[in-house]
């Protein structure tokens, strides 16, 4: 699990997140501000989830997607600029995503989720899987050493995870 450091809200952040702080309180905003999120998949839904997380003021978000931008990608999600065909979807989304909130650390990872070692997932407080390659599923493991495990459908079903 990610080590937590004392999170302070700056005056600029207090002004930016004023409505949120009034809604759910300063402690909740501090916890949100300390959170690192992994977002798997940058199609249309992934862009919406990224936007909402970035605007809410998480500490950092990593957009993980190994797919290339297609004409459908450009039409389906607003973070990819026109003229980005054949670029990686996560990398093509990076600049516009970062511009949503400069106080959030936004990263792009062009690799496949299923190729990541188990330890990679331990760097995040939350994982949002909005897309995974066909034939793969993700399951949260109950043992404390693995936060999430990506496996094939057949592996997933043989473990009793239907």
GROMACS .gro file of C-alpha atoms in nm:
model
  162
    1UNK     CA    1   0.000   0.000   0.000
    2UNK     CA    2   0.113   0.356  -0.055
    3UNK     CA    3   0.272   0.530   0.243
    4UNK     CA    4   0.069   0.831   0.353
    5UNK     CA    5   0.236   1.158   0.437
    6UNK     CA    6   0.066   1.446   0.614
    7UNK     CA    7  -0.133   1.626   0.349
    8UNK     CA    8  -0.176   1.998   0.382
    9UNK     CA    9  -0.420   2.196   0.173
   10UNK     CA   10  -0.269   2.517   0.039
   11UNK     CA   11  -0.464   2.841   0.020
   12UNK     CA   12  -0.484   2.797  -0.358
   13UNK     CA   13  -0.625   2.444  -0.316
   14UNK     CA   14  -0.874   2.561  -0.052
   15UNK     CA   15  -1.005   2.818  -0.299
   16UNK     CA   16  -1.009   2.568  -0.589
   17UNK     CA   17  -1.189   2.296  -0.392
   18UNK     CA   18  -1.407   2.522  -0.175
   19UNK     CA   19  -1.740   2.366  -0.281
   20UNK     CA   20  -1.609   2.015  -0.229
   21UNK     CA   21  -1.471   2.103   0.114
   22UNK     CA   22  -1.807   2.251   0.215
   23UNK     CA   23  -1.982   1.940   0.085
   24UNK     CA   24  -1.777   1.661   0.245
   25UNK     CA   25  -1.534   1.840   0.477
   26UNK     CA   26  -1.165   1.924   0.492
   27UNK     CA   27  -1.053   1.581   0.615
   28UNK     CA   28  -1.216   1.407   0.318
   29UNK     CA   29  -1.052   1.654   0.077
   30UNK     CA   30  -0.715   1.592   0.244
   31UNK     CA   31  -0.759   1.216   0.196
   32UNK     CA   32  -0.856   1.272  -0.166
   33UNK     CA   33  -0.558   1.505  -0.213
   34UNK     CA   34  -0.325   1.230  -0.085
   35UNK     CA   35  -0.461   0.960  -0.319
   36UNK     CA   36  -0.288   0.814  -0.622
   37UNK     CA   37  -0.517   0.653  -0.879
   38UNK     CA   38  -0.449   0.415  -1.168
   39UNK     CA   39  -0.698   0.442  -1.453
   40UNK     CA   40  -0.692   0.151  -1.698
   41UNK     CA   41  -0.839   0.240  -2.037
   42UNK     CA   42  -0.868   0.575  -2.214
   43UNK     CA   43  -1.170   0.536  -2.438
   44UNK     CA   44  -1.474   0.761  -2.385
   45UNK     CA   45  -1.556   0.643  -2.032
   46UNK     CA   46  -1.189   0.657  -1.933
   47UNK     CA   47  -1.169   1.022  -2.036
   48UNK     CA   48  -1.477   1.105  -1.826
   49UNK     CA   49  -1.340   0.922  -1.522
   50UNK     CA   50  -1.000   1.092  -1.566
   51UNK     CA   51  -1.164   1.435  -1.591
   52UNK     CA   52  -1.369   1.380  -1.276
   53UNK     CA   53  -1.074   1.250  -1.074
   54UNK     CA   54  -0.843   1.528  -1.190
   55UNK     CA   55  -1.097   1.801  -1.118
   56UNK     CA   56  -1.168   1.652  -0.774
   57UNK     CA   57  -0.806   1.709  -0.677
   58UNK     CA   58  -0.641   1.371  -0.629
   59UNK     CA   59  -0.265   1.381  -0.574
   60UNK     CA   60  -0.193   1.191  -0.893
   61UNK     CA   61  -0.346   0.983  -1.168
   62UNK     CA   62  -0.179   0.744  -1.409
   63UNK     CA   63  -0.368   0.676  -1.731
   64UNK     CA   64  -0.273   0.327  -1.852
   65UNK     CA   65  -0.365   0.229  -2.208
   66UNK     CA   66  -0.164   0.038  -2.467
   67UNK     CA   67  -0.395   0.108  -2.763
   68UNK     CA   68  -0.330   0.352  -3.046
   69UNK     CA   69  -0.553   0.646  -3.134
   70UNK     CA   70  -0.801   0.573  -3.411
   71UNK     CA   71  -1.062   0.795  -3.575
   72UNK     CA   72  -1.317   0.641  -3.337
   73UNK     CA   73  -1.095   0.734  -3.039
   74UNK     CA   74  -1.083   1.098  -3.144
   75UNK     CA   75  -1.463   1.110  -3.172
   76UNK     CA   76  -1.526   0.910  -2.854
   77UNK     CA   77  -1.319   1.108  -2.606
   78UNK     CA   78  -1.244   1.476  -2.564
   79UNK     CA   79  -0.890   1.454  -2.422
   80UNK     CA   80  -0.739   1.335  -2.750
   81UNK     CA   81  -0.667   1.622  -2.989
   82UNK     CA   82  -0.740   1.591  -3.360
   83UNK     CA   83  -0.427   1.494  -3.548
   84UNK     CA   84  -0.321   1.233  -3.292
   85UNK     CA   85  -0.387   0.927  -3.507
   86UNK     CA   86  -0.154   0.633  -3.442
   87UNK     CA   87  -0.022   0.783  -3.117
   88UNK     CA   88  -0.075   0.599  -2.791
   89UNK     CA   89  -0.418   0.688  -2.640
   90UNK     CA   90  -0.286   0.756  -2.289
   91UNK     CA   91   0.000   0.970  -2.416
   92UNK     CA   92  -0.226   1.158  -2.659
   93UNK     CA   93  -0.463   1.238  -2.368
   94UNK     CA   94  -0.189   1.361  -2.134
   95UNK     CA   95  -0.164   1.731  -2.223
   96UNK     CA   96  -0.537   1.806  -2.211
   97UNK     CA   97  -0.577   1.599  -1.895
   98UNK     CA   98  -0.297   1.788  -1.720
   99UNK     CA   99  -0.445   2.123  -1.829
  100UNK     CA  100  -0.766   2.039  -1.641
  101UNK     CA  101  -0.589   2.086  -1.307
  102UNK     CA  102  -0.219   2.178  -1.281
  103UNK     CA  103  -0.222   2.082  -0.909
  104UNK     CA  104  -0.265   1.713  -0.998
  105UNK     CA  105   0.025   1.501  -1.118
  106UNK     CA  106  -0.097   1.335  -1.439
  107UNK     CA  107   0.104   1.056  -1.604
  108UNK     CA  108   0.053   0.838  -1.911
  109UNK     CA  109   0.165   0.476  -1.931
  110UNK     CA  110   0.153   0.315  -2.278
  111UNK     CA  111   0.197  -0.043  -2.158
  112UNK     CA  112  -0.053  -0.328  -2.122
  113UNK     CA  113  -0.213  -0.374  -1.778
  114UNK     CA  114  -0.179  -0.750  -1.806
  115UNK     CA  115   0.200  -0.716  -1.855
  116UNK     CA  116   0.249  -0.522  -1.532
  117UNK     CA  117   0.397  -0.705  -1.232
  118UNK     CA  118   0.179  -0.730  -0.920
  119UNK     CA  119   0.404  -0.482  -0.739
  120UNK     CA  120   0.318  -0.209  -0.991
  121UNK     CA  121  -0.039  -0.191  -0.859
  122UNK     CA  122   0.080  -0.138  -0.502
  123UNK     CA  123   0.185   0.219  -0.591
  124UNK     CA  124  -0.181   0.322  -0.609
  125UNK     CA  125  -0.455   0.379  -0.353
  126UNK     CA  126  -0.728   0.302  -0.606
  127UNK     CA  127  -0.750   0.129  -0.942
  128UNK     CA  128  -1.030   0.209  -1.186
  129UNK     CA  129  -1.056  -0.041  -1.468
  130UNK     CA  130  -1.278   0.100  -1.739
  131UNK     CA  131  -1.124  -0.111  -2.013
  132UNK     CA  132  -0.911  -0.423  -2.028
  133UNK     CA  133  -0.806  -0.630  -2.325
  134UNK     CA  134  -1.055  -0.894  -2.442
  135UNK     CA  135  -0.999  -1.218  -2.258
  136UNK     CA  136  -0.868  -1.052  -1.940
  137UNK     CA  137  -1.031  -0.961  -1.613
  138UNK     CA  138  -0.906  -0.793  -1.299
  139UNK     CA  139  -0.981  -0.911  -0.947
  140UNK     CA  140  -0.895  -0.755  -0.614
  141UNK     CA  141  -0.704  -1.006  -0.407
  142UNK     CA  142  -0.772  -1.043  -0.036
  143UNK     CA  143  -0.413  -1.108   0.066
  144UNK     CA  144  -0.236  -0.788   0.162
  145UNK     CA  145   0.061  -0.836  -0.072
  146UNK     CA  146  -0.141  -0.800  -0.393
  147UNK     CA  147  -0.383  -0.516  -0.455
  148UNK     CA  148  -0.504  -0.628  -0.796
  149UNK     CA  149  -0.429  -0.918  -1.025
  150UNK     CA  150  -0.488  -0.914  -1.398
  151UNK     CA  151  -0.544  -1.260  -1.546
  152UNK     CA  152  -0.699  -1.436  -1.841
  153UNK     CA  153  -1.066  -1.533  -1.830
  154UNK     CA  154  -0.973  -1.901  -1.794
  155UNK     CA  155  -0.738  -1.830  -1.500
  156UNK     CA  156  -1.001  -1.603  -1.345
  157UNK     CA  157  -1.276  -1.866  -1.369
  158UNK     CA  158  -1.054  -2.150  -1.240
  159UNK     CA  159  -0.992  -1.943  -0.922
  160UNK     CA  160  -1.367  -1.931  -0.852
  161UNK     CA  161  -1.405  -1.563  -0.945
  162UNK     CA  162  -1.708  -1.585  -1.174
   0.00000   0.00000   0.00000
